Short mmCIF file of C-alpha atoms in Angstrom, two decimals:
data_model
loop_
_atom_site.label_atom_id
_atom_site.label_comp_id
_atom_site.label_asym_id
_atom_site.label_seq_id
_atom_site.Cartn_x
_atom_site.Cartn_y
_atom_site.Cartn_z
CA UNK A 127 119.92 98.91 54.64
CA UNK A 128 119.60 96.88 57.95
CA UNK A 129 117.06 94.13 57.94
CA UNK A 130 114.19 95.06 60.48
CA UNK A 131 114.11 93.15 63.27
CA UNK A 132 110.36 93.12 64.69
CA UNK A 133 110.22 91.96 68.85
CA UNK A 134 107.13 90.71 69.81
CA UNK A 135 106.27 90.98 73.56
CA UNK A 136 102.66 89.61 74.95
CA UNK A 137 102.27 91.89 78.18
CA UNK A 138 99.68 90.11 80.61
CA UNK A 139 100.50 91.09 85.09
CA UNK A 140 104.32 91.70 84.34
CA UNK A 141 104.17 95.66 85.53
CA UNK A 142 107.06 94.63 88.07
CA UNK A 143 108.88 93.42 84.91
CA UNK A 144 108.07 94.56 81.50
CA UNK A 145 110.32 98.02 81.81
CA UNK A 146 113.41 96.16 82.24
CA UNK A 147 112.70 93.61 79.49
CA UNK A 148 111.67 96.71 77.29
CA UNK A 149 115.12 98.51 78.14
CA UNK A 150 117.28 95.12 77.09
CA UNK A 151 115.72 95.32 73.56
CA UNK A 152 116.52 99.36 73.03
CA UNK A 153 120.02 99.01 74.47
CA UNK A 154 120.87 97.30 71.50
CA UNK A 155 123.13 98.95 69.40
CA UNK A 156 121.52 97.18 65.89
CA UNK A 157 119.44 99.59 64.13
CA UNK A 158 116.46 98.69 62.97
CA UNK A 159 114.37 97.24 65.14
CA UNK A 160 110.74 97.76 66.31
CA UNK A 161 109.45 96.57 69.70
CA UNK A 162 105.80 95.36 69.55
CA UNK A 163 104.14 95.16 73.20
CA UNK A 164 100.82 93.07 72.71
CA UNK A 165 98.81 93.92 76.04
CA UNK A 166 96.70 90.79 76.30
CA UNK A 167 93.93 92.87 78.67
CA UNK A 168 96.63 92.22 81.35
CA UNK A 169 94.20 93.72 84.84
CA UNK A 170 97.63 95.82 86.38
CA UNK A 171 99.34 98.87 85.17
CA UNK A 172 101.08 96.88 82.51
CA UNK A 173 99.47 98.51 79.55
CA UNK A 174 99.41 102.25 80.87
CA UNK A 175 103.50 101.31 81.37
CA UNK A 176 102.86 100.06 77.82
CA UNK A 177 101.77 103.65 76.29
CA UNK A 178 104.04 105.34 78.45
CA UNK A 179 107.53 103.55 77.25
CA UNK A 180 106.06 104.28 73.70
CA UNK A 181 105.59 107.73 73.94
CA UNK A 182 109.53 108.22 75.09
CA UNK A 183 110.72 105.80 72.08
CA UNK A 184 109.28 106.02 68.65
CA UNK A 185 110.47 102.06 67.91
CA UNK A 186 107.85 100.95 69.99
CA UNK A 187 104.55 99.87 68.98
CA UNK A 188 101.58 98.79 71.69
CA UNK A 189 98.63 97.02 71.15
CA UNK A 190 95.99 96.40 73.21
CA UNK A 191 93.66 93.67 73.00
CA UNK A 192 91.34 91.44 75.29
CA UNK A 193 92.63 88.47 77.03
CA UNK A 194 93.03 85.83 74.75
CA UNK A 195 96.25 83.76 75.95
CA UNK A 196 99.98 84.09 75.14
CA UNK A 197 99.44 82.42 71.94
CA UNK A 198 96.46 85.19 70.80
CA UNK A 199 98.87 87.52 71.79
CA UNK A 200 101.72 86.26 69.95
CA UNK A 201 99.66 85.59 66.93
CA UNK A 202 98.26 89.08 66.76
CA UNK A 203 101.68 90.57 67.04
CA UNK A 204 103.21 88.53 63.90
CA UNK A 205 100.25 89.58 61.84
CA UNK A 206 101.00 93.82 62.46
CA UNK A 207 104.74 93.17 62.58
CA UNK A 208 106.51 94.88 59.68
CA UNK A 209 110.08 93.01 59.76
CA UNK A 210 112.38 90.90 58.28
CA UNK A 211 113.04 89.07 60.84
CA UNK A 212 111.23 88.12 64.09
CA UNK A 213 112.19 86.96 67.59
CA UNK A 214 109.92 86.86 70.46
CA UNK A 215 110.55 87.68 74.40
CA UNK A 216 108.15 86.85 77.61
CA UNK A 217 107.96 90.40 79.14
CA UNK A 218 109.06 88.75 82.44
CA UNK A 219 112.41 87.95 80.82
CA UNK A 220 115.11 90.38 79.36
CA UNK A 221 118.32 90.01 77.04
CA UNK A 222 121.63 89.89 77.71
CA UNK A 223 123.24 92.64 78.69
CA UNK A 224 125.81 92.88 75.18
CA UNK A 225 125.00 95.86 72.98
CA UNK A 226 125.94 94.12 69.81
CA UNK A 227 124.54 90.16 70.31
CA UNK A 228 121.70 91.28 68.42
CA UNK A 229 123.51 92.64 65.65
CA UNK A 230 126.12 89.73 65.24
CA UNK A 231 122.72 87.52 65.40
CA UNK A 232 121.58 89.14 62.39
CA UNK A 233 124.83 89.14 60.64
CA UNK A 234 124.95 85.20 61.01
CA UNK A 235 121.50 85.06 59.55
CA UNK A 236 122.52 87.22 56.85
CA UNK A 237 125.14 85.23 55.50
CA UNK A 238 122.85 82.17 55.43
CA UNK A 239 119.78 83.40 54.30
CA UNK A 240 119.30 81.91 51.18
CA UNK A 241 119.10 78.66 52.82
CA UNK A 242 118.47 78.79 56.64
CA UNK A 243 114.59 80.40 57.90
CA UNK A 244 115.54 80.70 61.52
CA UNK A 245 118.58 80.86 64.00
CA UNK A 246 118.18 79.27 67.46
CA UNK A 247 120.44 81.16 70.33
CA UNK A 248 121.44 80.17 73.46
CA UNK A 249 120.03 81.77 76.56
CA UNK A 250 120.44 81.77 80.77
CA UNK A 251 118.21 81.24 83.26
CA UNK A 252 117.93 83.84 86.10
CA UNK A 253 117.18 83.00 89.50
CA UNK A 254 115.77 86.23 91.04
CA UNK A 255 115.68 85.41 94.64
CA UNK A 256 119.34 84.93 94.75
CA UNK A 257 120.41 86.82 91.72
CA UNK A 258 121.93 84.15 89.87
CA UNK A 259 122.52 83.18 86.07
CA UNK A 260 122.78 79.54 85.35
CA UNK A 261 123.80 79.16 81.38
CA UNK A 262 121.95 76.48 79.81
CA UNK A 263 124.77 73.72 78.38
CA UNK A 264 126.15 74.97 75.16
CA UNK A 265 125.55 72.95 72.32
CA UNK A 266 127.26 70.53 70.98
CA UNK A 267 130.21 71.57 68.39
CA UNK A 268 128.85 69.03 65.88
CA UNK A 269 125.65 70.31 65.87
CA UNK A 270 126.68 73.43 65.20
CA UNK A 271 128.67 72.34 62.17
CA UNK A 272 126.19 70.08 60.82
CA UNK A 273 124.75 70.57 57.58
CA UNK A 274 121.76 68.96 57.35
CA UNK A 275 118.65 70.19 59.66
CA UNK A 276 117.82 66.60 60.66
CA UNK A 277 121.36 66.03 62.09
CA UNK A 278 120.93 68.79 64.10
CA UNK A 279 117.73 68.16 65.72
CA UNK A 280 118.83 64.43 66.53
CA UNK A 281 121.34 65.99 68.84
CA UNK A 282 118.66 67.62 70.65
CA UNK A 283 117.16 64.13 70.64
CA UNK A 284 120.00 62.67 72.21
CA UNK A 285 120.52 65.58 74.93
CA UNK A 286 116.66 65.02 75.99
CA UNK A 287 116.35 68.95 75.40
CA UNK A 288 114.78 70.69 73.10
CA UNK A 289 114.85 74.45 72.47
CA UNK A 290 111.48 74.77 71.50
CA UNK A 291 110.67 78.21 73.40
CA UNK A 292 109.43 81.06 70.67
CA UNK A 293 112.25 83.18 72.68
CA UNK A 294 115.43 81.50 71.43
CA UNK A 295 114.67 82.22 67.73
CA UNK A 296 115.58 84.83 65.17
CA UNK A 297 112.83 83.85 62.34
CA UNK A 298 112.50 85.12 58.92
CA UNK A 299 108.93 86.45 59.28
CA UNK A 300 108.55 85.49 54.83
CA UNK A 301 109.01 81.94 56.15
CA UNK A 302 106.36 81.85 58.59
CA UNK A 303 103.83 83.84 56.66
CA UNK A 304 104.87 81.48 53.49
CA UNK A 305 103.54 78.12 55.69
CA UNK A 306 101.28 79.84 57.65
CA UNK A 307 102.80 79.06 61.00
CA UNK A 308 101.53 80.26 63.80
CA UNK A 309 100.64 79.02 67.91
CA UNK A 310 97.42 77.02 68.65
CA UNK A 311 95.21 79.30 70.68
CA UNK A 312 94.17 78.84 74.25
CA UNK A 313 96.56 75.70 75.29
CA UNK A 314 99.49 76.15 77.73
CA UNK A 315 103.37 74.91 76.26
CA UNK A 316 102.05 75.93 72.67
CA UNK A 317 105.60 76.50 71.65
CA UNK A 318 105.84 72.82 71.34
CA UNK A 319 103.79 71.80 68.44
CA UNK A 320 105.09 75.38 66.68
CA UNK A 321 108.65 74.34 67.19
CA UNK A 322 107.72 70.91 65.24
CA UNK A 323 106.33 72.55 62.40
CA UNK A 324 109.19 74.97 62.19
CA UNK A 325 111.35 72.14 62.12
CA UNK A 326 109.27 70.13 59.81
CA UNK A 327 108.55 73.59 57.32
CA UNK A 328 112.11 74.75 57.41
CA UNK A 329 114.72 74.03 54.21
CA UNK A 330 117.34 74.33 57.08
CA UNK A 331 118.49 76.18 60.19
CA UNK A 332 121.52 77.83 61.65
CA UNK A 333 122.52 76.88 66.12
CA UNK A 334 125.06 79.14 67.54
CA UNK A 335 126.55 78.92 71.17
CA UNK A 336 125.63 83.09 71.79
CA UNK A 337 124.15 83.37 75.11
CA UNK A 338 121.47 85.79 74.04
CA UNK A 339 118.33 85.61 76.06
CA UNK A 340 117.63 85.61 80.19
CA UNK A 341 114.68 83.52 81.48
CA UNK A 342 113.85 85.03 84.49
CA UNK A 343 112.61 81.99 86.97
CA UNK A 344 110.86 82.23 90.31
CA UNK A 345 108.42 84.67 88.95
CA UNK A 346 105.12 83.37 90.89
CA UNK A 347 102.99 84.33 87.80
CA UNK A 348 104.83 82.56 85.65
CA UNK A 349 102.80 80.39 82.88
CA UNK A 350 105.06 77.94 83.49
CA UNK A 351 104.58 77.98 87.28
CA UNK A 352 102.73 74.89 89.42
CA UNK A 353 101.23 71.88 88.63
CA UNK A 354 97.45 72.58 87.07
CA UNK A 355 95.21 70.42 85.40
CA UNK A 356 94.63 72.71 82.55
CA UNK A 357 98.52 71.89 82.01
CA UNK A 358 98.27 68.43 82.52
CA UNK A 359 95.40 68.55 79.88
CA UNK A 360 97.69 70.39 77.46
CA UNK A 361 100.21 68.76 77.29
CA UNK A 362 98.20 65.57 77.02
CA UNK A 363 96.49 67.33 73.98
CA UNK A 364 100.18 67.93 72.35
CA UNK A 365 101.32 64.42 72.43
CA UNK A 366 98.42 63.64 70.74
CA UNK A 367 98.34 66.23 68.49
CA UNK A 368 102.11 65.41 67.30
CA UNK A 369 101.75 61.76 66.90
CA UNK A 370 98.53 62.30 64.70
CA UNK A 371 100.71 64.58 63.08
CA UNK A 372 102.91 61.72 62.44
CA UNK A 373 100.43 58.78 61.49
CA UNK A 374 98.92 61.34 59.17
CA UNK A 375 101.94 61.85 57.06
CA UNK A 376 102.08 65.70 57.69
CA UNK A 377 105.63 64.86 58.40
CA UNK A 378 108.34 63.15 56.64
CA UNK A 379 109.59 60.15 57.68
CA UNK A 380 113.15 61.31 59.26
CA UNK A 381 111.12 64.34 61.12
CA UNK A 382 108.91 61.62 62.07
CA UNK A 383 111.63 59.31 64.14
CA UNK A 384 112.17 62.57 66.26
CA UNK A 385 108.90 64.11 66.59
CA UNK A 386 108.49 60.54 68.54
CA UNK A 387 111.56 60.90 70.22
CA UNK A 388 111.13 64.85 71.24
CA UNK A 389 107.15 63.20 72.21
CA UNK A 390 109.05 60.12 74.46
CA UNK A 391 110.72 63.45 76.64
CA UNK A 392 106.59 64.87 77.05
CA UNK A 393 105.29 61.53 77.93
CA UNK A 394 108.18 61.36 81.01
CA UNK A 395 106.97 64.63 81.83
CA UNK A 396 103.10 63.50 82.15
CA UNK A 397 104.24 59.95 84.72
CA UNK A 398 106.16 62.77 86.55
CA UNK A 399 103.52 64.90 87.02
CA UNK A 400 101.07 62.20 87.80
CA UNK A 401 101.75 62.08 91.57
CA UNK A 402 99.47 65.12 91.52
CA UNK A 403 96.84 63.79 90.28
CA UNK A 404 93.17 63.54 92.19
CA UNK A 405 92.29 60.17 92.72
CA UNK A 406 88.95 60.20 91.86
CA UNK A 407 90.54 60.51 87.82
CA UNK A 408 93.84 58.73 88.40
CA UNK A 409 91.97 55.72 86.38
CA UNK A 410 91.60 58.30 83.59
CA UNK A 411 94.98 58.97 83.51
CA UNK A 412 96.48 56.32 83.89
CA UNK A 413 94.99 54.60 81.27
CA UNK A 414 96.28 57.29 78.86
CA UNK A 415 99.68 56.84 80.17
CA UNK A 416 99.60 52.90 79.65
CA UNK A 417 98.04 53.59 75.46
CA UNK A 418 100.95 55.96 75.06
CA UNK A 419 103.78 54.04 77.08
CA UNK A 420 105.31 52.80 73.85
CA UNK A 421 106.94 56.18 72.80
CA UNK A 422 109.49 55.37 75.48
CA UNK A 423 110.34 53.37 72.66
CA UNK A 424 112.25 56.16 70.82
CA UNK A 425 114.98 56.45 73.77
CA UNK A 426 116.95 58.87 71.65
CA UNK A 427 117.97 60.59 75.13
CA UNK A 428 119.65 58.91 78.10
CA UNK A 429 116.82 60.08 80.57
CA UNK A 430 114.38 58.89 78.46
CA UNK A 431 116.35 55.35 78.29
CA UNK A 432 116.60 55.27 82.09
CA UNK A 433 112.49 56.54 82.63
CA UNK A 434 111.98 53.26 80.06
CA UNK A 435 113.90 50.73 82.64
CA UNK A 436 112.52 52.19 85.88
CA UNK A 437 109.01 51.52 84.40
CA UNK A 438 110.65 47.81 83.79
CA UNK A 439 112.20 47.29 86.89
CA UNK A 440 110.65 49.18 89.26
CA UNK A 441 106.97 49.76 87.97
CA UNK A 442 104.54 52.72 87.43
CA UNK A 443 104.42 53.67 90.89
CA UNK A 444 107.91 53.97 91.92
CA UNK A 445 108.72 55.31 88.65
CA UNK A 446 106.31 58.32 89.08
CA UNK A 447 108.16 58.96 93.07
CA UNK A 448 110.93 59.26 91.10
CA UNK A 449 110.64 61.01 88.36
CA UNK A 450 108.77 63.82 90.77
CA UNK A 451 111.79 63.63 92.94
CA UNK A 452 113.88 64.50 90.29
CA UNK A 453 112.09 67.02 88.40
CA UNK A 454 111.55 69.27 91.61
CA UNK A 455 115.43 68.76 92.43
CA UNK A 456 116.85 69.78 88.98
CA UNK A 457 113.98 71.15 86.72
CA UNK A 458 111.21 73.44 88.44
CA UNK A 459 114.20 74.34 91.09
CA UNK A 460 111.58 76.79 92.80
CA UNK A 461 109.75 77.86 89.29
#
């Protein structure tokens, strides 16, 4: 018998969006899946669209819940999930229209399961307002033949990219119930410090170049939309959270090297984003920055390496212009 595959979908303002996402899962041709749609108390239609897709299709399960945050959401729908495997999707988003990527997804997972606990897919990003895809670079054929886990991850290190979005993963669901992994509550990019422990819990993992999963972008509700403080916060709060991590031994010591290195591509992040900062706490910050400016350290990446020699050539303030610069050129590209 087919291994269930449980889909986990936090539903919070996406009514514009979630019947499309929900139609990408069911087109699937693999089957045995079940479609969880967590309604996190979202204040639209979303959860009456909810109960109405799962009245017409008996794979569908919704919950409904108060507002607690994507990772409450998420959370809640790994603990009533009843599969085998588990992948998550952002109900803004959708999959690829292939009937059978989730099925050859499976069948790669298969024949590795008694030594990989997750498979991490490729995905596109989809530019709404003018109806484009843009295919994130495919990975690297070595990593994809590597055998061991820590190989692989260093050539995410070296790319200055790291997949750690819930979305891009097929996980066995024994694995993360096994280490107890699951997203810290109420902080924004918590797929950050759950992608660590994945990669620090895991015996190994499998990367394959399928182009599985569409991340819708210029969606104005977007959590990953605008600069915030709450977000500036957060991420602040994962740094810190992944080098205590580190000094505390929670991780072993090749994880370790990375976790810094993966941390070094955060901390650029944060001098970016600092040009938005009030100045009546740019002291605060700043001083943070300065305490933490030795992860640039571990340049695993090239745009970590050049962030490292702006900061020595060119200083904190120039390097901040610039990093902003680029970021809104080739990363938030109208988020």
């Amino acid at each position: 018998m087919e291994r269930l595959v449980s889909v986990i979908v936090p539903v919070y303002k996406t009514e514009q969006y979630i019947e499309r996402a929900v139609a990408s899962i069911l087109t699937q041709n693999y089957g045995n899946i079940e479609v969880l749609l967590v309604d996190d108390g979202s204040p639209d239609a979303s959860g009456d669209i909810c109960e109405r897709l799962a009245a017409s299709d008996a794979r569908i399960r919704v919950i409904h819940k108060p507002n607690g945050g994507q990772s409450d959401a998420r959370n809640v729908g790994l603990e009533l999930a009843a599969g085998d495997l588990i992948t998550y999707m952002d109900s803004d988003d959708f999959w690829v229209d292939d009937p059978w990527m989730l099925a050859r997804l499976v069948r790669i997972i298969n024949e590795h399961w008694a030594d990989f606990d997750f498979l991490i897919y490729n995905y596109k990003q989809y530019y709404q307002q003018d109806n484009q895809f843009v295919a994130n670079a495919p990975y690297p054929d070595q990593q994809l033949v590597a055998s061991d886990k820590y190989d692989k991850f260093s050539y995410f290190a070296q790319r200055g990219h790291f997949p750690m979005s819930a979305w891009s993963k097929l996980i066995k669901r024994e694995f993360l119930q096994a280490n107890g992994i699951r997203f810290i509550k109420g902080i924004y990019a918590e797929d950050i410090p759950w992608f660590v422990e994945l990669l620090d819990k895991c015996r190994n993992f499998v990367v394959v170049n399928d182009y599985f999963y569409i991340y819708r972008k210029q969606v104005p509700e977007a959590i990953t939309s605008g600069f915030s403080y709450k977000k500036y916060d957060d991420l602040i709060f994962i740094v810190e959270h992944c080098v205590k991590g580190v000094a505390d031994g929670s991780y072993s010591s090749r994880l370790a090297e990375m976790v810094y290195a993966f941390m070094a591509y955060e901390y650029s992040i944060l001098i970016a984003q600092f040009i938005h900062i009030g100045q009546d706490v740019k002291s605060k910050y700043a001083d943070w920055l300065h305490r933490y400016v030795w992860l640039l350290d571990y340049s695993f990446s090239r745009k970590v390496r050049l962030v490292r020699l702006c900061l020595k050539t060119l200083g904190f303030n120039i390097t901040v212009r610039l990093l902003n610069l680029y970021i809104r050129k080739h990363v938030n590209r109208n988020l």
